[in-house]
XYZ file of C-alpha atoms in Angstrom:
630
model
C 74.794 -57.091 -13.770
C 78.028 -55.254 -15.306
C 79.642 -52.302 -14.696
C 81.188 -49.976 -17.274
C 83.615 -49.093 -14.632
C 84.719 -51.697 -12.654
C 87.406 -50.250 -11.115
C 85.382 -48.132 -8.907
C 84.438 -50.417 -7.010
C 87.724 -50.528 -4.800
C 85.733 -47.937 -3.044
C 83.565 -50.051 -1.263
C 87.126 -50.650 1.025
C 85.586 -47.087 2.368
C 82.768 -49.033 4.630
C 85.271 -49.759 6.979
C 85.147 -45.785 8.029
C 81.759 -46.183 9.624
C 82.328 -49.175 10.798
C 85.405 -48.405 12.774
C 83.256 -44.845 14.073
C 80.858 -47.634 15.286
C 83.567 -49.475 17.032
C 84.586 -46.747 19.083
C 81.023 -46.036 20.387
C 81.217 -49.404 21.563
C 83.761 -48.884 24.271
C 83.485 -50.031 27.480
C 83.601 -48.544 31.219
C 84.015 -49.182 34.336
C 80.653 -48.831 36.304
C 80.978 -47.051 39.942
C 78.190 -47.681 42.194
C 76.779 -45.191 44.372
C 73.819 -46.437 47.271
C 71.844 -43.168 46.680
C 71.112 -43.854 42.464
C 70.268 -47.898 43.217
C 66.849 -46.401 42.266
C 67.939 -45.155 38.783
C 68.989 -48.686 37.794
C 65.908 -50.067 35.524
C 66.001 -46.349 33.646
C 69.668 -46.695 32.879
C 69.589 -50.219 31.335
C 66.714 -49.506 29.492
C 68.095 -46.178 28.116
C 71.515 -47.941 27.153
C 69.542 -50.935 24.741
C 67.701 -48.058 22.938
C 70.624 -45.840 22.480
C 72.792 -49.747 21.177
C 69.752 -49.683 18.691
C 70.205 -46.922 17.436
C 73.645 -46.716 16.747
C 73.924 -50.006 14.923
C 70.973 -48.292 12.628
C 73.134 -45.291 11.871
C 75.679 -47.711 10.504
C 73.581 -49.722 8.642
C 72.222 -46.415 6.949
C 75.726 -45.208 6.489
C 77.447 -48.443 5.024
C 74.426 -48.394 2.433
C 74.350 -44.950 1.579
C 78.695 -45.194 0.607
C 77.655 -48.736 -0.675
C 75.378 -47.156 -3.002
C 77.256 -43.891 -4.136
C 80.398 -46.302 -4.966
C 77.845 -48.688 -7.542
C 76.717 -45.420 -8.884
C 79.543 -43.933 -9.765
C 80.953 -47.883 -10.786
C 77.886 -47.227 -13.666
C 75.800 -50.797 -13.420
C 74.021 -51.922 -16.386
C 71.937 -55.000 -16.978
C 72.267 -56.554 -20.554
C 69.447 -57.789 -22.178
C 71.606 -60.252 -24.428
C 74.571 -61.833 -24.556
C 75.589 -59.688 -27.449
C 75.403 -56.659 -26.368
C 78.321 -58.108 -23.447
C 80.819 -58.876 -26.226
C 83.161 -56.434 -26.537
C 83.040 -53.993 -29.693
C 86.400 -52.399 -31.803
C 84.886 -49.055 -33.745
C 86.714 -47.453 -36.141
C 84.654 -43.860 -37.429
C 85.934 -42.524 -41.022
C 85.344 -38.683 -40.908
C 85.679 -37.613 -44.848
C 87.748 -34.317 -45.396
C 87.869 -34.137 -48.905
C 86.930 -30.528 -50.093
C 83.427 -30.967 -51.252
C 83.117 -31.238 -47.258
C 83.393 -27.670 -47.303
C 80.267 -26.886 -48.687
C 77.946 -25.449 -46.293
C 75.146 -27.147 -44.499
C 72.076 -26.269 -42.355
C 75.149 -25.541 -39.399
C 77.863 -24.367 -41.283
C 80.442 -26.343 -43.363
C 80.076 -29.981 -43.094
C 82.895 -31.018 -42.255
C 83.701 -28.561 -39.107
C 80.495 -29.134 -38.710
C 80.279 -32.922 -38.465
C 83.525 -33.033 -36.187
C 82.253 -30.587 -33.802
C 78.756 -32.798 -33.642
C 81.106 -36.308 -32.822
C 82.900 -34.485 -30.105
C 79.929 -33.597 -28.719
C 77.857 -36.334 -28.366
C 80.302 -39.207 -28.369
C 80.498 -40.401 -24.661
C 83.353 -39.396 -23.054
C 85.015 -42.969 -22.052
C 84.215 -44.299 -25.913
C 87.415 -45.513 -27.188
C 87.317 -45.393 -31.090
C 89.815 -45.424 -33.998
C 89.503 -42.183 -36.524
C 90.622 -41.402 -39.527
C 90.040 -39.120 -42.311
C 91.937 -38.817 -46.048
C 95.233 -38.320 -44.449
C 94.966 -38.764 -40.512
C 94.963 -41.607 -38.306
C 94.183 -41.592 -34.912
C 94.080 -45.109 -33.226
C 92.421 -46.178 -30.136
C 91.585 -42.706 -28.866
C 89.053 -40.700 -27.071
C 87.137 -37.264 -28.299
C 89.287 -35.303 -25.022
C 92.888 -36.469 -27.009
C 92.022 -35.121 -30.598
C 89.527 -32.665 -30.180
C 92.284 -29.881 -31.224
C 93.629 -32.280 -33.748
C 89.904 -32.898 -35.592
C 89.076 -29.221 -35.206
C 92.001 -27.681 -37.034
C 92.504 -30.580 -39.232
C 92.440 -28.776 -43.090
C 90.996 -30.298 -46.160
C 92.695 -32.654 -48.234
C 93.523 -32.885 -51.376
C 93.900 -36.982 -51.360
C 90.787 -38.675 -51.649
C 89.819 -42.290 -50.941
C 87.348 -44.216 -52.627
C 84.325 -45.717 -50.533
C 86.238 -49.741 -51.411
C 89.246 -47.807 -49.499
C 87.866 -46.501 -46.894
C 86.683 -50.142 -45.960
C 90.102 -52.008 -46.282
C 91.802 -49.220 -44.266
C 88.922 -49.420 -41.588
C 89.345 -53.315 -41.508
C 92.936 -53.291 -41.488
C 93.028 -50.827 -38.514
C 90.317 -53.163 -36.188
C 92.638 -55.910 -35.485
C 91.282 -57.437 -32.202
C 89.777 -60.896 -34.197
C 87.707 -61.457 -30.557
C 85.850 -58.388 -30.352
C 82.757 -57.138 -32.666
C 83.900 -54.959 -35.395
C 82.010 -51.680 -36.551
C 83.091 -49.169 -38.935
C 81.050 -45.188 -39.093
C 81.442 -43.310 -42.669
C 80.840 -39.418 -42.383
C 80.527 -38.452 -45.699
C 78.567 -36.272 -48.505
C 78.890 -39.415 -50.209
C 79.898 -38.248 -53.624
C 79.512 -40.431 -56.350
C 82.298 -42.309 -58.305
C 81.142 -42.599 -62.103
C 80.643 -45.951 -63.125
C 80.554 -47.915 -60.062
C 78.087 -49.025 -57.259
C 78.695 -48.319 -53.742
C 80.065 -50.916 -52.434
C 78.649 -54.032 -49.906
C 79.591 -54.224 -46.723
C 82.727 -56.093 -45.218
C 81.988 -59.571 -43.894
C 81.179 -59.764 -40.168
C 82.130 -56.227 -40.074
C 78.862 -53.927 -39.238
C 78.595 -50.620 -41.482
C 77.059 -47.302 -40.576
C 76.534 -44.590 -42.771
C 75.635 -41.017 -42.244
C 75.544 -38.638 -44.845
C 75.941 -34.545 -44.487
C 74.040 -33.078 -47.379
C 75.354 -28.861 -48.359
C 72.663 -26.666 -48.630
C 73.913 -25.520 -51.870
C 75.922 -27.107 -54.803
C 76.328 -24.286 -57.086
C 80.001 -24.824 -58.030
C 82.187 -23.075 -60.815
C 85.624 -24.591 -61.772
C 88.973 -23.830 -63.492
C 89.082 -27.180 -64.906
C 92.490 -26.516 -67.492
C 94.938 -24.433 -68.341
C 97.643 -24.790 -71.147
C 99.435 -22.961 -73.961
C 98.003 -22.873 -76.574
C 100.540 -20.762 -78.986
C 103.718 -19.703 -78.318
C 105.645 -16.780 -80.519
C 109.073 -15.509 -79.671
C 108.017 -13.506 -76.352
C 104.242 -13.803 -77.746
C 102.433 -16.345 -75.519
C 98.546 -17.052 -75.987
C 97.689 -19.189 -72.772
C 93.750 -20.891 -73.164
C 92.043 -21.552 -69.808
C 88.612 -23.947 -69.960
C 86.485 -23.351 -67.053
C 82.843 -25.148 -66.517
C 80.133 -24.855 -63.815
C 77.313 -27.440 -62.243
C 74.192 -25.022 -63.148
C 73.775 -22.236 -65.555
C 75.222 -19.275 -64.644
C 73.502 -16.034 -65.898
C 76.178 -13.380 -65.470
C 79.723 -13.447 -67.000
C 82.425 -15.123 -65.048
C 85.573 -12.694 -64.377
C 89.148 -14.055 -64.433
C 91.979 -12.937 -63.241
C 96.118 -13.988 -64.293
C 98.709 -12.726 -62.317
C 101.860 -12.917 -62.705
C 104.862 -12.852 -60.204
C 101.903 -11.295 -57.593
C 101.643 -8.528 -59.891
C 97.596 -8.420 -61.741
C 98.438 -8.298 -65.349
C 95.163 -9.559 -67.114
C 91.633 -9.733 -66.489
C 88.814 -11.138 -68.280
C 85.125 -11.778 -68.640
C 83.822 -15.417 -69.760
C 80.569 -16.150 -70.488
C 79.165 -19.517 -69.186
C 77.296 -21.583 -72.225
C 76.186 -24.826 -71.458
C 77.873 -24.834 -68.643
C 81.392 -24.387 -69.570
C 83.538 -21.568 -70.725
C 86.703 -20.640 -72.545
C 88.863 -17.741 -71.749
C 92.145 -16.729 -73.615
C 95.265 -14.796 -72.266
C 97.922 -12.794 -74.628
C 100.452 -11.112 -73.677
C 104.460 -10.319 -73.972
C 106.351 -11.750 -71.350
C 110.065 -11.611 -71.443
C 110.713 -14.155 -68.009
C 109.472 -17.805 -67.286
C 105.752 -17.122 -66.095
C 105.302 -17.577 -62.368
C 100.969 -16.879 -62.515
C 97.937 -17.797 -60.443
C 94.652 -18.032 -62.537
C 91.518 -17.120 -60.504
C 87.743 -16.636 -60.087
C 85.958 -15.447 -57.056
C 82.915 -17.965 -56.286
C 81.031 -19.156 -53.257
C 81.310 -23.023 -54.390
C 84.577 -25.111 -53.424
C 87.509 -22.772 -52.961
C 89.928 -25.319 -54.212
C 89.462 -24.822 -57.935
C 88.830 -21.248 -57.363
C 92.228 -20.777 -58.231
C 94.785 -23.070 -60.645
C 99.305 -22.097 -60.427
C 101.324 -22.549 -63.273
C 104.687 -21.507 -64.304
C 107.312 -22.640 -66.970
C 111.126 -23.180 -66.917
C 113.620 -21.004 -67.430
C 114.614 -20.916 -71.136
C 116.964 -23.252 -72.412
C 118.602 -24.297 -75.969
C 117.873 -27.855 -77.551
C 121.537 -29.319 -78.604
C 120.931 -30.895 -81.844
C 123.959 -32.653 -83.695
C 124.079 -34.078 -87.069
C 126.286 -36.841 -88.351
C 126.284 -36.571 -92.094
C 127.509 -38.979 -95.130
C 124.922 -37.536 -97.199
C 123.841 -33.143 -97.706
C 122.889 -31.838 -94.573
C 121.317 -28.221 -95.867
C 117.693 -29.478 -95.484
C 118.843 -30.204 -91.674
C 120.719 -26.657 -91.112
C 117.684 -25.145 -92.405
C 115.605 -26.727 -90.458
C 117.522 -26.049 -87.311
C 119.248 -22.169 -87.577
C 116.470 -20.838 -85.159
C 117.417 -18.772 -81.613
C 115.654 -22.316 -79.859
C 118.465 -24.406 -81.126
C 122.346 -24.826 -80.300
C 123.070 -26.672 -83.342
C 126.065 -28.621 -84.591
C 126.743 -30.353 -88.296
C 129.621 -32.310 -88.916
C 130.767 -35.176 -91.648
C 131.199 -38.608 -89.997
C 134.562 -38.637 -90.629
C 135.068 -35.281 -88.434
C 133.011 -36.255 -85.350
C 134.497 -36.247 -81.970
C 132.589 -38.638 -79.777
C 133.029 -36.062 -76.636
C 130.368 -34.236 -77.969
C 127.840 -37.082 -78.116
C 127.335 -37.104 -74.431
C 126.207 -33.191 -74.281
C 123.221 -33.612 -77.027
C 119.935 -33.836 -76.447
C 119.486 -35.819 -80.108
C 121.305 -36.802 -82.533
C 120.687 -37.273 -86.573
C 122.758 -40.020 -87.929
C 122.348 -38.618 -91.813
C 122.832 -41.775 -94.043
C 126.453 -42.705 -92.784
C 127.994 -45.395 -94.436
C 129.541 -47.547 -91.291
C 128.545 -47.322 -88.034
C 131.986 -48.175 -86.430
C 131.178 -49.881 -82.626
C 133.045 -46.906 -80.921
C 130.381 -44.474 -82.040
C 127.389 -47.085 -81.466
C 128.598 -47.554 -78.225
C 128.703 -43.705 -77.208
C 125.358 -43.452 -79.406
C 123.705 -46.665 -76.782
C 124.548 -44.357 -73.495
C 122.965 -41.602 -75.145
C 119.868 -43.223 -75.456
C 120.486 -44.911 -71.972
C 120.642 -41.871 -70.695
C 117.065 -40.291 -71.852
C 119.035 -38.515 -74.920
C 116.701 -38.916 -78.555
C 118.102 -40.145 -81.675
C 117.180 -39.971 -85.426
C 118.462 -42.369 -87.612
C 118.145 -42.175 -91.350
C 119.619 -44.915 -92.864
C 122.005 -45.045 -96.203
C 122.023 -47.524 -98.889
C 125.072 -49.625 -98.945
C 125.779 -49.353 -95.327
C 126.791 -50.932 -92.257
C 126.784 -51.065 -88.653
C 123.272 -49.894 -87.813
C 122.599 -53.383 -86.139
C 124.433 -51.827 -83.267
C 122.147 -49.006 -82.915
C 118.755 -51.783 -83.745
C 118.512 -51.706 -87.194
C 119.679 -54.919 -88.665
C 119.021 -56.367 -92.180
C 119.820 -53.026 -94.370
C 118.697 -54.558 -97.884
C 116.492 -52.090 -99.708
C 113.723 -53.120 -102.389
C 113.793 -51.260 -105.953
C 110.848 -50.429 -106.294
C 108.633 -46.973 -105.268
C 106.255 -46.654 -102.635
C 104.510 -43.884 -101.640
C 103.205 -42.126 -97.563
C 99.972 -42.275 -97.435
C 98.615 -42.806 -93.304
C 99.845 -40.000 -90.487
C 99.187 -41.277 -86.919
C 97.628 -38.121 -85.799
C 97.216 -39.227 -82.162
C 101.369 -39.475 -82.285
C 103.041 -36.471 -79.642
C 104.802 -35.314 -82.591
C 101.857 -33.872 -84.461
C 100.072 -32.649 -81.495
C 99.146 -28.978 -82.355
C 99.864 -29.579 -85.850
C 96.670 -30.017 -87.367
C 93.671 -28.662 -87.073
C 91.844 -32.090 -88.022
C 92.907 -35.173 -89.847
C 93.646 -34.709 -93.582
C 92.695 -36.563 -96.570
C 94.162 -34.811 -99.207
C 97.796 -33.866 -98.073
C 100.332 -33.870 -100.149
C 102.074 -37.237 -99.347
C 105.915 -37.859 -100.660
C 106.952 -40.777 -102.517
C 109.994 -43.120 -102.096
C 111.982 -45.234 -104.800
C 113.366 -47.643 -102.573
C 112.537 -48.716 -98.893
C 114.334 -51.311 -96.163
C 113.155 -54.771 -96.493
C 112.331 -54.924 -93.102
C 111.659 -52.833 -90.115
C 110.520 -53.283 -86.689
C 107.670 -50.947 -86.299
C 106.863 -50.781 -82.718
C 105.087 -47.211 -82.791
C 104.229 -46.433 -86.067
C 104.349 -42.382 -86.834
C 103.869 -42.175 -90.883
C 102.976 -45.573 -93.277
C 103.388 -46.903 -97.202
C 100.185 -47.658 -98.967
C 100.875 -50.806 -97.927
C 100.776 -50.323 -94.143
C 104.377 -50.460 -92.949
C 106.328 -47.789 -91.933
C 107.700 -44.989 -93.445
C 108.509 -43.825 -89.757
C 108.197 -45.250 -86.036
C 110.071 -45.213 -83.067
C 111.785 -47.334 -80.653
C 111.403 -45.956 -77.077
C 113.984 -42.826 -77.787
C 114.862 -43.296 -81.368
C 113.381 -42.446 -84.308
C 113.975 -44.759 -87.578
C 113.429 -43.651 -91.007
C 113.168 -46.979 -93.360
C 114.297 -44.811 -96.110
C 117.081 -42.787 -96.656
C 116.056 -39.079 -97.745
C 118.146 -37.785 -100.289
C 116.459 -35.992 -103.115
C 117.515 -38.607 -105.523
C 115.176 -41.728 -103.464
C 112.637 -39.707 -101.631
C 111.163 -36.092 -102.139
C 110.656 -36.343 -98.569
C 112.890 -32.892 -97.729
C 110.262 -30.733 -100.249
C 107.073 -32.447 -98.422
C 105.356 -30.240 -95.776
C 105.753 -33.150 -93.255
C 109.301 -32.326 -92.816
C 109.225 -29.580 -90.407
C 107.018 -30.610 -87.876
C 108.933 -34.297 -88.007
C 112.059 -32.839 -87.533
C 110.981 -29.652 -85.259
C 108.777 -31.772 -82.926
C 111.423 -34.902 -82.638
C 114.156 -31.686 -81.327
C 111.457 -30.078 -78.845
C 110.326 -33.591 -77.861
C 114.013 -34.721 -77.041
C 114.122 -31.746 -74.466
C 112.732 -32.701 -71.158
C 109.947 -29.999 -70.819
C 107.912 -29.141 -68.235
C 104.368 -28.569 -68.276
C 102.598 -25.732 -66.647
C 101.369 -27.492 -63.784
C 101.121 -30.946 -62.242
C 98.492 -32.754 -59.693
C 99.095 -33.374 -56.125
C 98.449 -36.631 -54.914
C 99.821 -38.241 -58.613
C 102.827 -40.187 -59.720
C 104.903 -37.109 -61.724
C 107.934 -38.041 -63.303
C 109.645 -34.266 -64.026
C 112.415 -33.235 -66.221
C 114.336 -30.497 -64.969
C 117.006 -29.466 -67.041
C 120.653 -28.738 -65.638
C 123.878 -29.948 -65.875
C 124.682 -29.316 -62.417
C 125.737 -31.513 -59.675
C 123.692 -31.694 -56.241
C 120.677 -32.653 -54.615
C 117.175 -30.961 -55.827
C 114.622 -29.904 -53.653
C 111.179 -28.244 -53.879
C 109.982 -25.361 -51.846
C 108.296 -22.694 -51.110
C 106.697 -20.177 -48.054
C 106.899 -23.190 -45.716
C 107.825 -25.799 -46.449
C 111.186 -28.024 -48.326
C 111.139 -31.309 -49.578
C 113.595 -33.518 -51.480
C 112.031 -35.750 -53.528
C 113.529 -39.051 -55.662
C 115.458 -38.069 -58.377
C 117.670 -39.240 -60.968
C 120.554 -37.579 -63.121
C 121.425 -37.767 -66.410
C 124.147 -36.144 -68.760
C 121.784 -32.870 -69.318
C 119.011 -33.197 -67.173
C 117.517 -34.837 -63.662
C 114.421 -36.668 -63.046
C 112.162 -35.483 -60.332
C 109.342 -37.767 -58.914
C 106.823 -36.441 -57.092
C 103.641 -38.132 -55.120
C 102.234 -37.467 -51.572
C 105.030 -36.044 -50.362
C 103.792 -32.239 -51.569
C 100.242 -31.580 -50.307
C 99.999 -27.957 -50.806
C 98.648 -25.917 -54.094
C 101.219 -23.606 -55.402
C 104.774 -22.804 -57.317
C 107.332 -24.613 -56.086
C 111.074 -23.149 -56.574
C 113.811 -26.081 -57.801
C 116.718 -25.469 -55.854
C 120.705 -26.502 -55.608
C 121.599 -25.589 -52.103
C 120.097 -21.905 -52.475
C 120.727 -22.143 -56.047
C 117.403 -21.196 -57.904
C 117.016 -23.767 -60.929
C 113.538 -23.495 -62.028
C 109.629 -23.279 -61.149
C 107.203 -25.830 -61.051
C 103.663 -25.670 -60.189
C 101.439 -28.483 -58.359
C 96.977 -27.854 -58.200
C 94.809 -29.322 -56.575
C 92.769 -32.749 -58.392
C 89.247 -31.286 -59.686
C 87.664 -34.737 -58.848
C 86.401 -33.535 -56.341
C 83.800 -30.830 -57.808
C 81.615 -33.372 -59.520
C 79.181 -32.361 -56.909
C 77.364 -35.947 -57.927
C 76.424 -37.960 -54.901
C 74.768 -41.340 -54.328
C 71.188 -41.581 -53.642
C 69.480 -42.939 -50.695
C 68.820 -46.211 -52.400
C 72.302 -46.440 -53.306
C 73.731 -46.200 -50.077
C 71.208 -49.252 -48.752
C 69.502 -49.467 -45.587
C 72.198 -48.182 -42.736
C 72.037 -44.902 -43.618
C 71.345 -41.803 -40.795
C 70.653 -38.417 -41.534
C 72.576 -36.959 -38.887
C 75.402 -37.758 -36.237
C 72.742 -37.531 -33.293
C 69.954 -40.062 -35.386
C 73.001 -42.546 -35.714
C 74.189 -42.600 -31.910
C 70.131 -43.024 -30.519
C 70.322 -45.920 -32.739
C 73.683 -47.516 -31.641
C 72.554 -46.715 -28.119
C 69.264 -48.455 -28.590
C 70.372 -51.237 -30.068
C 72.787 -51.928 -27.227
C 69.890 -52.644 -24.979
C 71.196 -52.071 -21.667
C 69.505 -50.932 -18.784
C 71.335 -48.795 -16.986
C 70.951 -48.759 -13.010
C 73.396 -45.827 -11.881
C 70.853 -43.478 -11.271
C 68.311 -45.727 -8.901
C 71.532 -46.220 -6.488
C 72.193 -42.581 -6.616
C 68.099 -42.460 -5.579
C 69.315 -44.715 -2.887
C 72.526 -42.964 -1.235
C 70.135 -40.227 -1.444
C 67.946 -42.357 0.503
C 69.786 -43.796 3.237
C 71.366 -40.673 4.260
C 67.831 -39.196 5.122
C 67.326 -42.280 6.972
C 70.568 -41.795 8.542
C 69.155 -37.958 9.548
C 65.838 -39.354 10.563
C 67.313 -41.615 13.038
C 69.436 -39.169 14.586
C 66.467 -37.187 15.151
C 63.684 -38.993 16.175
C 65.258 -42.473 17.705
C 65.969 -42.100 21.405
């Protein structure tokens, strides 16, 4: 026999009470003899034995009635193996992710689920619990009953292989039996099986099913044409079923409503488009009103403040193809001969042209290196005759004589994004007369007929293999020239996109050439996250450490720099889940099904109850005998 707890039975040290009552009954006295009562002597002996009788049963009754309430309360139980004796380490996963909001037969199934374990889980169970982004170790349901119950959803989510490691890793008694519990809607991850159990770990499953999975989604939002003040903003939605009525939209814009629209749902998606005049960086919310998962009920985005793309040229050849190209508002554009240029101004650029110089001195290479060091772009069009560019990465300047002509665009490169509406066949491709013998064409952006490149580029640096005066190329009257040259300036600005996902790896560009420490905030809450510096910008990187949906303000001290805006992962309205067979053969439908099982497969009998029967017993003997025994 074992007792759950042991420590009770320092009680039994109470039997001495009765027993030392007994002991004073016992006392002796003096006997005085009087001639007149010699009769009474037989009576009084006999009566004396009797009443001894008696009293030793009263303390026999009492001893066993305390006897018994202390085993009760002590909780005996009698295994039926010698496994169910070993001692067990259980660690419950309790999944918070926001398809756990859906409601079930009882209400959401998460709240619903935690309220169920604190219920029924006995109260001296100690258990490890954790959900996407709580741990709470070797604990009881009294210490985080208000923790479960106002824990919110989470926007991190852990794979089903995950959840095992971290269960393992957080049972690390190697003596005792290990179990792990997974509460979960069990949704499904494309592509992969769930996964086996842990070896000699023991795996329970029980999976919450919603009532309903009728779900509709912002799934994306981005620009998708920008004019001046002109902005036309495209927002793809999409839904799990096929919604009859038209889904209503709504943008807003510094908490003002400024836009509404209707969408109608075809094959289960939708697009909806935005246009509109806005004169200040966008600080919006994009929103639907549906009964599904509130968390992509709603998608944030904002854009930077604007700011001007410094673009210098270095010319030893014409430059007026170049000042065309770059006299718009967007630009703060400098052109100067290469025997004018005053490094100082190297360091403020955000690219650079080197326009066919002649020599390439290793004082202007060198500023040119921590330029590029720095994140700063750089264009390099090379010029017959030359030297120096080996100091910059292009070595071996010795040009064929004879023509070639562009024929391949890498339409996947960033620089043509947006360009075109689909891949052309019959552009109108430019021709060279002479090209660079060689070229190291790591990323390949426009190719000869014979496959090498016209253009590529080197992490920041773009290299022309050609120089492009009108007397070798026709290059500057081709209509590739001014989304090369456009998209290599915007690209060399760090921008900002209108949004970025919690829970990922975001390396942000925030442009200012001021010195201090960045942080994010907003309502509630300030962070400062890594960052890095550079000559006209620093680099932000974000992960866990933001966990809320919303538009965060960039800040220097109190200094406002800029907006950025962080949404919620829409993994999590897939709405697919894994079927019974999938999950395998430890599977319970509900939190009450799974603890009848664990308790029946302890196989115990438990005895507290037949010695509370007994205390109950003795102390009507106890009455008895004071009633009826003489």
């Amino acid at each position: 026999m074992l007792f759950k707890n042991p420590i009770i039975l320092y009680g039994l040290f109470f039997l001495i009470v009765p027993i030392i009552v007994h002991l004073f009954q016992l006392r002796k006295f003096n006997k005085v003899s009087f001639t007149n009562v010699a009769f009474l002597q037989p009576l009084i002996t006999t009566t004396r034995k009797s009443r001894l009788l008696k009293k030793w049963l009263i303390l026999l009754a009492r001893c066993a009635a305390v006897t018994c309430m202390v085993l009760a309360f002590a909780q005996p139980v009698v295994p039926e193996s010698d496994a169910t004796t070993q001692e067990k380490q259980t660690a419950i996963y309790l999944d918070n992710s926001y398809s756990m909001e859906l409601k079930g037969k009882n209400g959401a199934l998460y709240k619903n689920a935690a309220t169920q374990l604190l219920e029924k889980l006995p109260a001296d169970k100690v258990f490890t619990l954790f959900t996407n982004d709580n741990v709470f170790t070797n604990t009881n349901k009294q210490k985080i009953t208000n923790e479960l119950l106002s824990n919110n959803y989470s926007t991190q989510v852990l794979s089903f292989d995950q959840v095992q490691l971290k269960a393992a890793s957080l049972l690390q008694n190697k003596n005792a039996a290990k179990e792990i519990i997974l509460i979960s809607d069990f949704q499904k991850n494309p592509g992969k099986p769930f996964p086996e159990p842990l070896q000699n770990v023991t795996r329970e499953l029980v999976k919450v099913a919603p009532q309903e999975i009728n779900n509709i989604s912002i799934d994306t939002v981005f620009i998708m044409s920008q004019s001046g003040k002109n902005i036309k903003i495209q927002v793809e939605l999409s839904a799990n079923y096929k919604v009859g009525q038209p889904v209503t939209l709504s943008f807003e814009n510094n908490t003002i409503l400024i836009a509404k629209t209707s969408v109608l749902m075809e094959n289960q998606s939708g697009t909806a488009h935005f246009e509109m005049e806005i004169d200040e960086p966008i600080d919006g919310k994009i929103f639907i009103d549906d009964n599904g998962i509130s968390m992509d009920n709603e998608l944030f985005i904002s854009t930077p403040n604007k700011q001007k793309i410094n673009v210098l040229s270095i010319n030893g050849s014409d430059s007026n193809f170049l000042d065309r190209l770059y006299n718009g508002d967007e630009f703060e554009y400098i052109s100067v001969a290469e025997r004018d240029i005053n490094y100082n101004l190297i360091k403020n650029q955000n690219i650079v042209i080197l326009n066919e110089l002649t020599d390439i001195p290793l004082s202007l290479s060198n500023e040119l290196n921590k330029l590029t060091a720095s994140g700063g772009y750089l264009v390099v069009i090379p010029a017959q005759n030359s030297s120096g560019y080996q100091h910059i990465g292009l070595g071996g300047l010795e040009y064929n004589g004879f023509s070639k002509k562009v024929t391949e665009i890498n339409f996947n490169h960033p620089l043509f994004k947006g360009v075109f509406n689909k891949q052309v066949s019959n552009f109108q491709y430019p021709n060279v007369t002479s090209v660079l013998k060689t070229t190291n064409a790591i990323d390949p952006i426009l190719k000869y007929d014979d496959g090498s490149s016209f253009l590529y580029k080197d992490n920041t640096t773009y290299f022309f293999t050609t120089s492009l005066n009108l007397e070798n190329s026709n290059f500057q009257n081709s209509p590739l020239i001014v989304p090369v040259f456009y998209n290599m300036a915007v690209h060399a600005l760090p921008i900002s996109q209108l949004y970025y996902e919690l829970d990922e790896r975001n390396n942000i560009a925030v442009n200012t050439n001021q010195n201090g420490i960045l942080s994010l905030a907003n309502d509630s809450f300030e962070v400062i996250p890594r960052q890095q510096a550079f000559d006209s910008y620093v680099l932000i990187a974000t992960g866990d450490e933001l966990f809320k949906p919303g538009t965060y303000m960039v800040k220097i001290k109190e200094q406002k720099i800029s907006k950025l805006s962080f949404n919620n992962k829409r993994q999590e309205n897939k709405l697919v889940y894994y079927s019974t067979a999938d999950l395998g053969k430890d599977l319970s439908e509900s939190i009450d099904e799974l603890l009848y099982k664990l308790t029946k497969e302890e196989n115990v009998l438990s005895l507290w109850r037949y010695f509370v029967m007994g205390a109950l017993f003795f102390l009507i003997c106890e009455l008895l005998i004071l009633k009826f025994v003489k």
